mmCIF file of C-alpha atoms in Angstrom:
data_model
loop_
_atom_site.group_PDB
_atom_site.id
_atom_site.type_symbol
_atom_site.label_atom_id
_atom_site.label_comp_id
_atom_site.label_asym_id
_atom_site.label_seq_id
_atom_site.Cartn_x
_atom_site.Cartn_y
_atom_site.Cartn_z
ATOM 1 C CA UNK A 1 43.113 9.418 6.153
ATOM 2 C CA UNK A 2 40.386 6.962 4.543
ATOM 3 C CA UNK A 3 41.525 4.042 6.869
ATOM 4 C CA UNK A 4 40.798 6.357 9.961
ATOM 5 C CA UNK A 5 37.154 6.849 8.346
ATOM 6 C CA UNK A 6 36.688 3.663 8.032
ATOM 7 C CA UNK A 7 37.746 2.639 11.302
ATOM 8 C CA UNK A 8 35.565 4.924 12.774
ATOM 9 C CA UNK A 9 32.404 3.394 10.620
ATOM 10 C CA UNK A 10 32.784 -0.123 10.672
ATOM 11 C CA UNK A 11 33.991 -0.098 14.350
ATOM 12 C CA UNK A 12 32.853 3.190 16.487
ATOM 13 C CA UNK A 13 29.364 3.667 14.827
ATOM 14 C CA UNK A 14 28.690 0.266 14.559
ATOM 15 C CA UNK A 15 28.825 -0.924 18.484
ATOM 16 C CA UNK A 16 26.610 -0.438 21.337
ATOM 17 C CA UNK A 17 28.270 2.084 22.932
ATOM 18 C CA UNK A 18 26.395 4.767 20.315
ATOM 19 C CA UNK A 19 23.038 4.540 19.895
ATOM 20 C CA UNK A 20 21.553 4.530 15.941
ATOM 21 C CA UNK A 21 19.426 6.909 15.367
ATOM 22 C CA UNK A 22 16.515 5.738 13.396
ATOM 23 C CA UNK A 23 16.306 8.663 10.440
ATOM 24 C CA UNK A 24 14.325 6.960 8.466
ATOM 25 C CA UNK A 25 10.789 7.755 6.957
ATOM 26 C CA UNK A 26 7.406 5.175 7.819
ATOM 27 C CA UNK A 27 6.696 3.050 5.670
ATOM 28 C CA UNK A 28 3.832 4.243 3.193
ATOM 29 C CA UNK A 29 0.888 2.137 1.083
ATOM 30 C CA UNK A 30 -1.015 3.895 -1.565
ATOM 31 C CA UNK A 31 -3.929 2.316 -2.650
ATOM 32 C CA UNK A 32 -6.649 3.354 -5.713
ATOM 33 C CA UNK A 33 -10.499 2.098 -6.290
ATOM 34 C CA UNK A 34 -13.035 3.612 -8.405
ATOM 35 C CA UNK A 35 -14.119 6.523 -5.827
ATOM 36 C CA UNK A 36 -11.149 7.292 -4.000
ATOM 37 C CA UNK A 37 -7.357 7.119 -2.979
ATOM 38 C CA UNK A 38 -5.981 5.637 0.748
ATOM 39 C CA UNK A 39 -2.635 6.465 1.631
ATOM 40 C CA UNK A 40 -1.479 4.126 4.786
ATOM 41 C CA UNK A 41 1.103 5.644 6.730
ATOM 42 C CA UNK A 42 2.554 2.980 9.273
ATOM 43 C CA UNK A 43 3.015 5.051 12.855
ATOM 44 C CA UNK A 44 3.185 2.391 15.468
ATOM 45 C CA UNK A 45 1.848 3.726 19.087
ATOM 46 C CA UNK A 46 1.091 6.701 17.626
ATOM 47 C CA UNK A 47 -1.778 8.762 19.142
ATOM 48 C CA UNK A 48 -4.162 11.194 16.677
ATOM 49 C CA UNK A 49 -2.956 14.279 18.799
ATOM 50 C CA UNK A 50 0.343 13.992 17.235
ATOM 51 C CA UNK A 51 -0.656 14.038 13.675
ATOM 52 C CA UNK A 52 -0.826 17.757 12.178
ATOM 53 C CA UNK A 53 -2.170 17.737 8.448
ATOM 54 C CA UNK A 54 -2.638 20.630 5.955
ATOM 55 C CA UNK A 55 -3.476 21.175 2.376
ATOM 56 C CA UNK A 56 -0.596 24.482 1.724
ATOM 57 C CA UNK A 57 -1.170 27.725 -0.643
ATOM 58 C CA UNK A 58 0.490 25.347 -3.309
ATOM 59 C CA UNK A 59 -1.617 22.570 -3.337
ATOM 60 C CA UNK A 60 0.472 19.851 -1.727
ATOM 61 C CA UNK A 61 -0.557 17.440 1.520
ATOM 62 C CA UNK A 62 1.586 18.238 4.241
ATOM 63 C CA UNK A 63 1.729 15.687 6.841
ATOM 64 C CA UNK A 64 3.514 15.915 10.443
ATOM 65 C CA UNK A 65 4.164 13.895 12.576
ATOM 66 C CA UNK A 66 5.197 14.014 16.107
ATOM 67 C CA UNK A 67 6.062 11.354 18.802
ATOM 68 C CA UNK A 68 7.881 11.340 22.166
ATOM 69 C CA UNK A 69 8.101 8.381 24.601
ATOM 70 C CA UNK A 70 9.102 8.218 28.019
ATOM 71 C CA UNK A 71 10.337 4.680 29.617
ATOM 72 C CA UNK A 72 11.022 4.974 33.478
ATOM 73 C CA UNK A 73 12.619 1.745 34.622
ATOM 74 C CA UNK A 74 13.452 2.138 38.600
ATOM 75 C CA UNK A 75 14.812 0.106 40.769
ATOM 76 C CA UNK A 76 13.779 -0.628 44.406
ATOM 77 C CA UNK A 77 16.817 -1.691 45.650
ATOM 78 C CA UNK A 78 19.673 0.628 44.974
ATOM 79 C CA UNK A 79 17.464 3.437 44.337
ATOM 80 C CA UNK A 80 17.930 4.258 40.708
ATOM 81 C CA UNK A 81 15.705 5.939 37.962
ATOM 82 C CA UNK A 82 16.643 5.766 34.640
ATOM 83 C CA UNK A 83 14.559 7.541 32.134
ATOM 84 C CA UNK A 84 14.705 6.935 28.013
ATOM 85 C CA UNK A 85 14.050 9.313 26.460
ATOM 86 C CA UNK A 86 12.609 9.071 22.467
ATOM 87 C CA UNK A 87 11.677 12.062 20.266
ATOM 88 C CA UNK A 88 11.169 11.364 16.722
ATOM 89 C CA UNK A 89 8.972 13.389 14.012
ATOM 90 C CA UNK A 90 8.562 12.817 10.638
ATOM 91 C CA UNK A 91 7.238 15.818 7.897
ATOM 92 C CA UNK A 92 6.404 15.486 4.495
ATOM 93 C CA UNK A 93 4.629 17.227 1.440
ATOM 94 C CA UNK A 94 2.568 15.410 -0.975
ATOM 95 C CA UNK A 95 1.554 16.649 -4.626
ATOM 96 C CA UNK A 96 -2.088 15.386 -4.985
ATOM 97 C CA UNK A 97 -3.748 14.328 -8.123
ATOM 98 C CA UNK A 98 -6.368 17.074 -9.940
ATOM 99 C CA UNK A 99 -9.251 14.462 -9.190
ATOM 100 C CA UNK A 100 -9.452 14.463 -5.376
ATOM 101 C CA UNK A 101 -12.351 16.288 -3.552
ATOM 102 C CA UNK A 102 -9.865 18.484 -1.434
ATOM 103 C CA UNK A 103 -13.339 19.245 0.415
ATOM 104 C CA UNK A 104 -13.457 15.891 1.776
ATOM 105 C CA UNK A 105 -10.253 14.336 2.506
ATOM 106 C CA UNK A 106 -10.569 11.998 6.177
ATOM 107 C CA UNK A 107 -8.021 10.408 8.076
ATOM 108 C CA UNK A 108 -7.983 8.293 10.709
ATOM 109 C CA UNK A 109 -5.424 6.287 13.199
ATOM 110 C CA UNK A 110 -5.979 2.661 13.812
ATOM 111 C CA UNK A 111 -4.261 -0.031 14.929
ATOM 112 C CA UNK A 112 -0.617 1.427 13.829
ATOM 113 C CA UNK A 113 -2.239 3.070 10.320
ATOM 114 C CA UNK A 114 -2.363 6.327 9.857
ATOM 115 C CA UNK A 115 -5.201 6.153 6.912
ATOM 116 C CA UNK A 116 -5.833 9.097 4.727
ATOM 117 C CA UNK A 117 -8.654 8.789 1.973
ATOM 118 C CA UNK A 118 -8.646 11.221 -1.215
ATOM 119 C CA UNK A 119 -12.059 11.384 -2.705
ATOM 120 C CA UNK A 120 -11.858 11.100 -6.529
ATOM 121 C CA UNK A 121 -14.225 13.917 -8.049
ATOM 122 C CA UNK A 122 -16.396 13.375 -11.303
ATOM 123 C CA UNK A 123 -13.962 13.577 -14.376
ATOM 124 C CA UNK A 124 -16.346 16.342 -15.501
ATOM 125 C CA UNK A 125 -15.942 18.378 -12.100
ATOM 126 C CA UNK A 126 -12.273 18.671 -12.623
ATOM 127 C CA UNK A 127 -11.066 22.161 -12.811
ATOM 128 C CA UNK A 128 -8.687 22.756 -16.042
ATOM 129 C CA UNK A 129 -5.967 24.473 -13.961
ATOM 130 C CA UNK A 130 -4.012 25.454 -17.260
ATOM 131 C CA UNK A 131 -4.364 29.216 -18.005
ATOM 132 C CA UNK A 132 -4.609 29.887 -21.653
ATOM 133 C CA UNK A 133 -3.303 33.038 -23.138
ATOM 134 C CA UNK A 134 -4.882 34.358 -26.293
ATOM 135 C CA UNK A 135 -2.120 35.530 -28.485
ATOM 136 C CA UNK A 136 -2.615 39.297 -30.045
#
C-alpha cells in the first residue's frame, strides 16, 4: 500500500495536470525602534478593501485577508473565453505586547506591504494586567 502512496505523490501531484494550491501564509517582517513596532505583511496586488483587521475581546490582532482575481484570456478566432479563476485568503491572530497604544495602531498598503505600526506606550502608562488576590 505505501508504494501506491507514493506513486500517487511523486508522480500524480507532482505534474501539470493538477494544479498546486498555494496554502501557504505571506511572508511577515517585524521590526522594533524606540516608539513603536511595524509588522510588514507581504500581499502582492492586494487592494486595502480586502484587508479586515480587529483587536478581539482577548486582546489578540486579528488580521484577514481576502483576494480574488479574474484573468479572461479570449480568443478572436475560434471564439473561446477562458476565465481563471483565483481565490485565496489568509487569517491570523496576533498576541500583542502590553506596551502598544491599542488606541493608535495604523496600517497601510503600499507597494505589495501591508504595514501595521504598534505604538509603544510610556513604560509608566502600562497597565499591570495581573490581578492580585489578598490572602485571608
Amino acid at each position: 500500500m505505501n508504494w501506491l502512496n507514493n506513486w500517487f505523490n511523486d508522480n500524480f501531484f507532482d505534474t501539470d495536470v493538477v494544479a498546486h494550491t498555494n496554502a501557504t501564509a505571506p511572508a511577515v517582517n517585524v521590526k522594533e525602534n524606540e516608539k513603536a513596532y511595524v509588522m510588514e505583511v507581504a500581499v502582492p496586488g492586494l487592494k486595502k478593501e480586502q484587508v479586515h483587521m480587529n483587536i478581539g475581546k482577548d486582546g489578540f490582532l486579528n488580521v484577514a485577508i481576502g483576494n480574488k482575481t479574474e484573468n479572461k484570456d479570449e480568443n478572436k478566432k475560434e471564439h473561446y473565453l477562458r476565465r481563471e479563476f483565483s481565490y485565496s485568503s489568509y487569517q491570523q491572530s496576533y498576541q500583542l505586547p502590553d506596551n502598544v497604544d491599542r488606541e493608535k495602531i495604523n496600517a497601510k498598503v503600499s507597494d505589495g506591504v501591508l504595514e501595521i505600526e504598534f505604538p509603544k506606550v510610556a513604560p509608566s502608562a502600562v497597565k499591570d494586567n495581573v490581578k492580585h488576590i489578598e490572602v485571608k
